[in-house]
PDB file of C-alpha atoms in Angstrom:
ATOM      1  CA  UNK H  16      81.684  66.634  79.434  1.00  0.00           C
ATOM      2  CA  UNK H  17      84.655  66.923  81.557  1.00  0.00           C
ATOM      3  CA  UNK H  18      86.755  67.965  78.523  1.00  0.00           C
ATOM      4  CA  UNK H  19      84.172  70.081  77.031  1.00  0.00           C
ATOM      5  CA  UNK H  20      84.008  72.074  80.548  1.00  0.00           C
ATOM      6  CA  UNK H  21      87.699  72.439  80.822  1.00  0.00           C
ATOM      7  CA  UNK H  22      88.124  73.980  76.970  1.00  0.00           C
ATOM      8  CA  UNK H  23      85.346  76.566  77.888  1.00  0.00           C
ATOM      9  CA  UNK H  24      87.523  77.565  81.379  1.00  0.00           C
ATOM     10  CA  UNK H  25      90.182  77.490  78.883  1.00  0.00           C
ATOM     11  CA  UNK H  26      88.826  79.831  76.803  1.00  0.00           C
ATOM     12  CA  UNK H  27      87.195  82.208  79.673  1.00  0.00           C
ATOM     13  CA  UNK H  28      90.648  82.564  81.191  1.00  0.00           C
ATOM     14  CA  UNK H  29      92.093  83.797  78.166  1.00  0.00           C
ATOM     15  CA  UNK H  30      89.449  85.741  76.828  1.00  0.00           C
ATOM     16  CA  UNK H  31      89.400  87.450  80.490  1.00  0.00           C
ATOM     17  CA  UNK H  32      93.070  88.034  80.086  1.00  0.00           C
ATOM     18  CA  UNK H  33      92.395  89.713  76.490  1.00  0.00           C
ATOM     19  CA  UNK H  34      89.677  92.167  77.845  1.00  0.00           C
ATOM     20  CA  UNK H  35      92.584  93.271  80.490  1.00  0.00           C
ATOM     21  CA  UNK H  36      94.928  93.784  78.424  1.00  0.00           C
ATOM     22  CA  UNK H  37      93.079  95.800  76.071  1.00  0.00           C
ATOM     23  CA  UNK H  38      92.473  98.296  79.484  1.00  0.00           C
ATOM     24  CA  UNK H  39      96.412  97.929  80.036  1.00  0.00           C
ATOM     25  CA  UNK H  40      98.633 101.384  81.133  1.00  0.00           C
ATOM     26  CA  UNK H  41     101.189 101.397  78.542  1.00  0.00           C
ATOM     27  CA  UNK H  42     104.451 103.978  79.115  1.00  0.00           C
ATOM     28  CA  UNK H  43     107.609 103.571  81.389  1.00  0.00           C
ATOM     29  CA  UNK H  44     107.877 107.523  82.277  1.00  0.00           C
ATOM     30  CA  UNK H  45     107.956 108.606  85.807  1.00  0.00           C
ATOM     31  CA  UNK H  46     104.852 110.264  85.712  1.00  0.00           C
ATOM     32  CA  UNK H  47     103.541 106.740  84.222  1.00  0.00           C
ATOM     33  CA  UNK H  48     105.071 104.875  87.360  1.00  0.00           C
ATOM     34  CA  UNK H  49     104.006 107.422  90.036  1.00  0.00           C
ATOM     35  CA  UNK H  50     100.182 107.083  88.498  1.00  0.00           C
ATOM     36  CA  UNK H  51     100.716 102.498  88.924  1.00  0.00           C
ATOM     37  CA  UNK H  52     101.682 103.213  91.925  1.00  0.00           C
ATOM     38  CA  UNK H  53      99.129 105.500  93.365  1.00  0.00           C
ATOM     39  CA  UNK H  54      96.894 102.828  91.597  1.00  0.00           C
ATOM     40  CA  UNK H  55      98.623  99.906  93.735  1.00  0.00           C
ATOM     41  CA  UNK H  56      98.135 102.036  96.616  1.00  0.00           C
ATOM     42  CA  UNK H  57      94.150 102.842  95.997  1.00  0.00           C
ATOM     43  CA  UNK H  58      93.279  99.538  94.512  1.00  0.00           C
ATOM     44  CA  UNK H  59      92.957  97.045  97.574  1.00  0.00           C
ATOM     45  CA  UNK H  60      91.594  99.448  99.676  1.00  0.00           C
ATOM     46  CA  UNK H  61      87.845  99.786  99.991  1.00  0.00           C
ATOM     47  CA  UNK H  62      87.912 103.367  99.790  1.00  0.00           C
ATOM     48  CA  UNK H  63      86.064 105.629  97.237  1.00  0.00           C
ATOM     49  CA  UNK H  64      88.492 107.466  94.672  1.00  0.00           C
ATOM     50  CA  UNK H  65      88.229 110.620  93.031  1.00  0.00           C
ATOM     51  CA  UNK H  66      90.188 110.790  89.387  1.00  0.00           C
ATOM     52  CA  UNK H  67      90.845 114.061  88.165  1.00  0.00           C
ATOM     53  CA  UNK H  68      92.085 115.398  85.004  1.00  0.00           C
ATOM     54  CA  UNK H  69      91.271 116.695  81.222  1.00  0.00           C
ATOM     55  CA  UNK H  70      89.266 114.913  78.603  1.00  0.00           C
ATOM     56  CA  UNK H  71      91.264 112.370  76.996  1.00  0.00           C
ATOM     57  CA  UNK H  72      93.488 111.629  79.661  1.00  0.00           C
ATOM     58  CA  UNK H  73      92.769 108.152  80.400  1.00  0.00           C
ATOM     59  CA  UNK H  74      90.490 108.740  83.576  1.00  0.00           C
ATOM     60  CA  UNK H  75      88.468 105.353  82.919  1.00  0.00           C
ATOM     61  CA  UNK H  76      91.367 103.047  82.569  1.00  0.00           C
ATOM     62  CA  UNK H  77      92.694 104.383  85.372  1.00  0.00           C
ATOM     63  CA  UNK H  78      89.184 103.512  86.642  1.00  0.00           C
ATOM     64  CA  UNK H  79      89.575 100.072  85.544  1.00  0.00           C
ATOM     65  CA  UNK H  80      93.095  99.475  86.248  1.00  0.00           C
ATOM     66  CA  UNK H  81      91.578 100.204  90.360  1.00  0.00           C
ATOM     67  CA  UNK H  82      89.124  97.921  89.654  1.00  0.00           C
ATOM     68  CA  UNK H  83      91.007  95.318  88.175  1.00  0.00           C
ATOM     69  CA  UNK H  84      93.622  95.417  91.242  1.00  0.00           C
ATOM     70  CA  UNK H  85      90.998  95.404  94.041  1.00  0.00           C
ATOM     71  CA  UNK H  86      89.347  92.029  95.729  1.00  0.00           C
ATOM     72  CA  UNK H  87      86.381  92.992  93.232  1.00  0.00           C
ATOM     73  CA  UNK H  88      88.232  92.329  90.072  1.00  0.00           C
ATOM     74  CA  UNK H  89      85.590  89.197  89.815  1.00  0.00           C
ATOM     75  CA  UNK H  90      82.538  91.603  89.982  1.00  0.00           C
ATOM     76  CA  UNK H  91      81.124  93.918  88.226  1.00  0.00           C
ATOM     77  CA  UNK H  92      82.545  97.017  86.749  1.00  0.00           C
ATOM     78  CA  UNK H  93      79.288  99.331  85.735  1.00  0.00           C
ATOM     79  CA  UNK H  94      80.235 102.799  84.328  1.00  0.00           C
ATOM     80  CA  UNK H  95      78.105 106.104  83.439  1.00  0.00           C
ATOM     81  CA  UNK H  96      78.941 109.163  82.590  1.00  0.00           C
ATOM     82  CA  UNK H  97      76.958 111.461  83.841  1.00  0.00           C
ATOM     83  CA  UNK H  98      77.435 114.322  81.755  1.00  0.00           C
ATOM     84  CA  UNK H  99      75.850 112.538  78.610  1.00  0.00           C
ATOM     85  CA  UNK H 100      72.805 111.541  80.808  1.00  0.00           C
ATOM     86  CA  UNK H 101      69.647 114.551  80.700  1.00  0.00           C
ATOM     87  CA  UNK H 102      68.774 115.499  84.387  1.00  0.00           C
ATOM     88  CA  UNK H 103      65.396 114.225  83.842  1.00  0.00           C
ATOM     89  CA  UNK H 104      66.572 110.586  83.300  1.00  0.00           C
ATOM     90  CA  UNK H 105      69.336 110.659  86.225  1.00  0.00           C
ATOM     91  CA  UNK H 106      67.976 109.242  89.390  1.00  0.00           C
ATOM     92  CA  UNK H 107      66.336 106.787  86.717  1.00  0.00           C
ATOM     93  CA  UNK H 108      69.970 105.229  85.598  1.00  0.00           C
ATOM     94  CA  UNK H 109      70.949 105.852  88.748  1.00  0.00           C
ATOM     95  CA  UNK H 110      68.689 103.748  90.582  1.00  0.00           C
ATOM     96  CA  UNK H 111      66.291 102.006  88.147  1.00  0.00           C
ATOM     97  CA  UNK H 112      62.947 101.900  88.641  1.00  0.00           C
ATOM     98  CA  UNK H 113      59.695  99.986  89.609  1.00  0.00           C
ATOM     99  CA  UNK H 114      57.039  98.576  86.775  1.00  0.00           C
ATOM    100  CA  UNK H 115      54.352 101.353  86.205  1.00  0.00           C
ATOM    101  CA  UNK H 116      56.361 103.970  88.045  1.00  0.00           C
ATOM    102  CA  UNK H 117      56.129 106.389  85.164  1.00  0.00           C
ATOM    103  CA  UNK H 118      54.277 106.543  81.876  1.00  0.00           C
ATOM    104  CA  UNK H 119      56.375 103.734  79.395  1.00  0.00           C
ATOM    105  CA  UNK H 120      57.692 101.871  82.907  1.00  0.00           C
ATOM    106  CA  UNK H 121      56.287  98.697  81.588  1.00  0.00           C
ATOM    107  CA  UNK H 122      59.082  96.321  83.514  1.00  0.00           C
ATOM    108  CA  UNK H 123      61.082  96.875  86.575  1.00  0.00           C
ATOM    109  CA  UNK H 124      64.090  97.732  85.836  1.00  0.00           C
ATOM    110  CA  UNK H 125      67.466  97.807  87.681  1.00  0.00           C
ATOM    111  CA  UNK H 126      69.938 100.796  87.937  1.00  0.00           C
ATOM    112  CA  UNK H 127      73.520 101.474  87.817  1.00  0.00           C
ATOM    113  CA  UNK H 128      74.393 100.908  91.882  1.00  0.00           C
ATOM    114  CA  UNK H 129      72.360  97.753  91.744  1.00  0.00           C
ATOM    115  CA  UNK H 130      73.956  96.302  88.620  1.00  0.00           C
ATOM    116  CA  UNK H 131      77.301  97.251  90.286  1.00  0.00           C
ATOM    117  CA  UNK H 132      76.782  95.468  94.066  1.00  0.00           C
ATOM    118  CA  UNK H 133      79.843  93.364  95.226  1.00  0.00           C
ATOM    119  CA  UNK H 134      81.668  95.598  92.155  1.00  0.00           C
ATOM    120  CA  UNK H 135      82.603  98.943  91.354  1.00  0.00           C
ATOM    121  CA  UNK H 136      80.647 101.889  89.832  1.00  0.00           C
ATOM    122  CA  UNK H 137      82.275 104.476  87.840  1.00  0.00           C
ATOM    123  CA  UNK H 138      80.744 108.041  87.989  1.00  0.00           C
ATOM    124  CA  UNK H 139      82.652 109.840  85.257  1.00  0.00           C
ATOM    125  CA  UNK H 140      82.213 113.668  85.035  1.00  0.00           C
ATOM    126  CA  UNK H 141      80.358 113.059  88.142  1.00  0.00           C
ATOM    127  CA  UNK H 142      80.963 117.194  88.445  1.00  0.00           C
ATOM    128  CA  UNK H 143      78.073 117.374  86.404  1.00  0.00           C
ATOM    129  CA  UNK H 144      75.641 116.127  88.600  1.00  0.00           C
ATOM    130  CA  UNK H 145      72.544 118.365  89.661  1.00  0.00           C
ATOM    131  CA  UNK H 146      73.024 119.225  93.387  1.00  0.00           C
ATOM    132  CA  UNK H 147      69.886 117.361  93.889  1.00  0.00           C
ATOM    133  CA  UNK H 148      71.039 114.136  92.483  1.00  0.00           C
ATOM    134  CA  UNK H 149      74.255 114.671  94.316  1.00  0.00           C
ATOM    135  CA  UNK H 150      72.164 114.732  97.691  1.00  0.00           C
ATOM    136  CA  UNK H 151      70.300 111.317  96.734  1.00  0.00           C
ATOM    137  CA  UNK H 152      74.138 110.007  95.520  1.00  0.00           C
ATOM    138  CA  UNK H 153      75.637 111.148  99.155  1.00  0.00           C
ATOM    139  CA  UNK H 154      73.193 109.402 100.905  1.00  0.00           C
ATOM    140  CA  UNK H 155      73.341 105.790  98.797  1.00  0.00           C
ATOM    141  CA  UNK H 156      77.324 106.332  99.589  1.00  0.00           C
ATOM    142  CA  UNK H 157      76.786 106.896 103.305  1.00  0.00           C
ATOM    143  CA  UNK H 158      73.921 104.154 103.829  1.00  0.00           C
ATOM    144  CA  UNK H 159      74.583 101.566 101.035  1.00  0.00           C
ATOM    145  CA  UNK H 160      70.259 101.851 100.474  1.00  0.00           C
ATOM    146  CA  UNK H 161      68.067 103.298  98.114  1.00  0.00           C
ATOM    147  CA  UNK H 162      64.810 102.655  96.415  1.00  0.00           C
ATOM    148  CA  UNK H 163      64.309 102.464  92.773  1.00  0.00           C
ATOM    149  CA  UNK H 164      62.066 104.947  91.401  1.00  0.00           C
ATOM    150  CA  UNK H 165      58.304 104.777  91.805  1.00  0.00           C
ATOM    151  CA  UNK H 166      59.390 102.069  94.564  1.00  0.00           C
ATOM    152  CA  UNK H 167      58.762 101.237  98.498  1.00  0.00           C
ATOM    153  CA  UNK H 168      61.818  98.577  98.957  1.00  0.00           C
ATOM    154  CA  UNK H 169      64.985  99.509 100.297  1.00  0.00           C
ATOM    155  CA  UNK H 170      67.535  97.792  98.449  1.00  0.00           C
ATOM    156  CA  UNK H 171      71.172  96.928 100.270  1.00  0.00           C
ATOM    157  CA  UNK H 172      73.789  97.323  98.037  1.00  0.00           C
ATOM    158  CA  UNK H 173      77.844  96.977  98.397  1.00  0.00           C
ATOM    159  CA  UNK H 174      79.337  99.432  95.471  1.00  0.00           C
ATOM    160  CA  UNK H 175      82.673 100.916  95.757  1.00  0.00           C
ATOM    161  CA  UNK H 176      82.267 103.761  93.778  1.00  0.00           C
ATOM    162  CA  UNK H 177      84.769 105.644  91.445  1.00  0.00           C
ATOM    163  CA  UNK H 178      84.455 109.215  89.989  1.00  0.00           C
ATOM    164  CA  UNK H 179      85.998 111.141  87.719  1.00  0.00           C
ATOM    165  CA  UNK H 180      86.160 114.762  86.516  1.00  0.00           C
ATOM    166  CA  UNK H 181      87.668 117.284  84.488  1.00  0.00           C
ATOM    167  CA  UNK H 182      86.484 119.838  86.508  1.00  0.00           C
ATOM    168  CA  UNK H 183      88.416 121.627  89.778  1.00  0.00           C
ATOM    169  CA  UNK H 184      85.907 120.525  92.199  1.00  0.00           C
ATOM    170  CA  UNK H 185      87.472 122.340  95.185  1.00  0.00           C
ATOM    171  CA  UNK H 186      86.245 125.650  92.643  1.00  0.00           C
ATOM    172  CA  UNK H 187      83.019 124.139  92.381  1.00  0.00           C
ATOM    173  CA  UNK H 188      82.281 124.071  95.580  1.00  0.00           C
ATOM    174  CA  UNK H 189      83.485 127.510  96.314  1.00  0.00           C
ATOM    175  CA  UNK H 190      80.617 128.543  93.386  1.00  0.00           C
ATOM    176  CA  UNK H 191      78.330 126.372  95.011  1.00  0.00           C
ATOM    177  CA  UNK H 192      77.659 124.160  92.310  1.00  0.00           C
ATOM    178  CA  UNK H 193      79.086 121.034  93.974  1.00  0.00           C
ATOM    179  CA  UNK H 194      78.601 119.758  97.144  1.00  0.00           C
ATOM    180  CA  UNK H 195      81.768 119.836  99.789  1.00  0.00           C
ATOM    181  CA  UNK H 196      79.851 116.780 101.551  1.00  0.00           C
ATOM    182  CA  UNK H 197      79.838 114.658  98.654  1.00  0.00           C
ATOM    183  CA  UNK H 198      83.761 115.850  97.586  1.00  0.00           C
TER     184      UNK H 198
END
């Protein structure tokens, strides 16, 4: 048994290394090192982090690369972008919901800030939020509680929380379709 155990921590610890690899920042220019290093800098803190930049630019592994670096490498890493998600099914993803909540609800299910506490969640094209889901998001960040949908229980969760856009948010804001409390 002993053996057995130690050949499947064997092959965990490489197949972990494999996985971060495959997430690895490859190129040696300077923009390249000024981006590890900002990611060096942002990674141990506990601090949320904004990414910014144009599709295709590699916002989610820099969103993993700050994950990988912080203390909660060893937790989860739960992602969703939020422009592919309809408005109607948000809050849902968001913050699960309770058995019999809605029509179809026929298990409790759990949402992306619970599936993410001790980790990190990653909000990409978070700029694409409704303004009302953006209220419900500020307050989770500022109190670390929520309830699932259709449900009474505040749930306690600890999420660091990483977004992304390709949007200018600072414009958003001025055209009021993002909230300057939440940015």
């Amino acid at each position: 048994n002993a053996l057995h155990q130690r050949k499947l921590e064997e092959e965990n610890l490489n197949l972990r290394i494999k996985v971060e690899r495959r997430f690895e920042l490859i190129g040696s220019s300077s923009a390249m090192k000024r981006l590890r290093d900002m990611i060096d800098m942002a990674a141990p803190a506990n601090s949320r982090v904004l990414i910014s930049g144009g599709n295709g630019t590699g916002k989610e592994l820099v969103a993993r690369a700050i994950h990988l670096k912080s203390p909660r490498h060893n937790r989860p890493f739960v992602e969703m972008n939020c422009a592919a998600i309809p408005e109607t099914l948000i809050e849902n993803e968001l913050f699960g919901h309770e058995k019999g909540a809605f029509t179809g609800a026929n298990a409790m299910k759990r949402g992306k800030f619970e599936l993410a506490d001790g980790g990190t969640l990653f909000l990409d094209e978070v700029g694409d939020m409704s303004l009302a889901t953006q209220a419900k998001v500020l307050r989770v960040l500022q109190e670390q509680q929520f309830t699932r949908v259709g449900g009474t229980k505040l749930l306690t969760v600890n999420v660091r929380v990483v977004a992304a856009s390709n949007k200018d948010l600072a414009d958003e804001i001025s055209k009021g379709n993002f909230r300057e409390d939440l940015y």
